[in-house]
Amino acid sequence: QRSMAPGAPDKINFQFFVVDQKVTNAFALSNGIVVIYSRFFELLENEAQLAAVVGHEMSHVIQEHTYRQLQYHKKALIALRIGGTIAASRGNYSLANAATLIEAAVRNGYGRSLEDQADRLGLEYMINAGYDPRETPRIWKVLTLAEGDKPTNFFWSNHNNNTTRRSYLMAELRNNYTDLDYSRLQKGEDQFAAVAGRVKSRAQNSKKAKVKY
């Protein structure tokens, strides 16, 4: 992306935003908008960890994951949903529920595979940018200590749980980056602490909109 000329067909105009939300979340839109919730600046420890989060979201955009998710077994899943609706209309709720579970398992299973790819590419992106990739699996330890963890639900989870993602990333580092010269890579602790302090101060001093019902 960085090497592409302005106006190139595949060039993505990435824009990054921090939103004041006490939820540990980040997301990316297909047009290159990446949103990081301010809660991350309370929990993450350094710039390398933030780079991992940003790289993960950027990979979703570059790899067109939203489009791929929509197209994955599209016709078969639509047929399955129609079949479930027909079954429910005829009172066969067991069959309708089975169709719903099958659709959920297929969609969310594929979603988890896309998340794995985003984690894997996020490692590559942050290394190319000069950050220590060992900080990526640590993110999931930090989040688990702060907020706990829960099992991955085969049918309804479109992300693996923290423990599984941490194990996956550690395996990636062990299998693909054993020759990496970590001495040339940075964590960016001091700079991140300064920015995190600014985010916290801004959130505390910002005016909240009041909505009357």
Steps between C-alpha positions, in 0.01 A plus 500: 500500500775742593681451170190544283462822308215734602194416295602138439189276476599290802626789710309528827468839666537384859363730771534431872270615779490459876149487645430558868345166598568290809486185291802301384434502129628614164359463150568593140272594214558397141582858399808506726356663813649338812344571839672428832300531821670700776484206740801354318712794617420408858599135463779477242856545619693631202492618141587155364178361645303786345675432169381140520139612546527751214675250272230242569226744398692618193535142379121460513474787251790400274381138480137608436372288785156662512439416135643151536281434803190602305592283201603189691260217399250777431249299294509196728450709814212696345336170402553370853340810648202475265461133590504586869236769449276258310546236769406749773191612306386139494558453870816290464703704747757229561600508134492880497726516805739248345522714185577807713776317688657369180500846342651654814770232518599554136500880515675535833748222430607683188505825696744348748727394215503859371589623847792256507620638167469856633705406807761333282530793260493744790824342619656549158386861476630599843838334437531691173426818695775422753298372797568198721240231408539324836276771640207369295429179696554699819197714409273203563661430835456865600135502392427173677652625825293818475170364374511119515447254220227268380487185285459519124147401401512278189171639367490865611858625546646684201826553694703241689539565870805677644683182596464347153612817324801533728600139434455547124723808497769336711502207256537745209800661666655163579446356152567799277712756683776308679770683302359846568746752645296633790773742603408731212130508589330738741218495754448876535403506867577863589337650194192283541467596866501867402233451234289280729511775761377753246213270397398448863515873575300585188234242590468633853464860386273443202140607518249218494181538303189462712197343340155555646240225467 
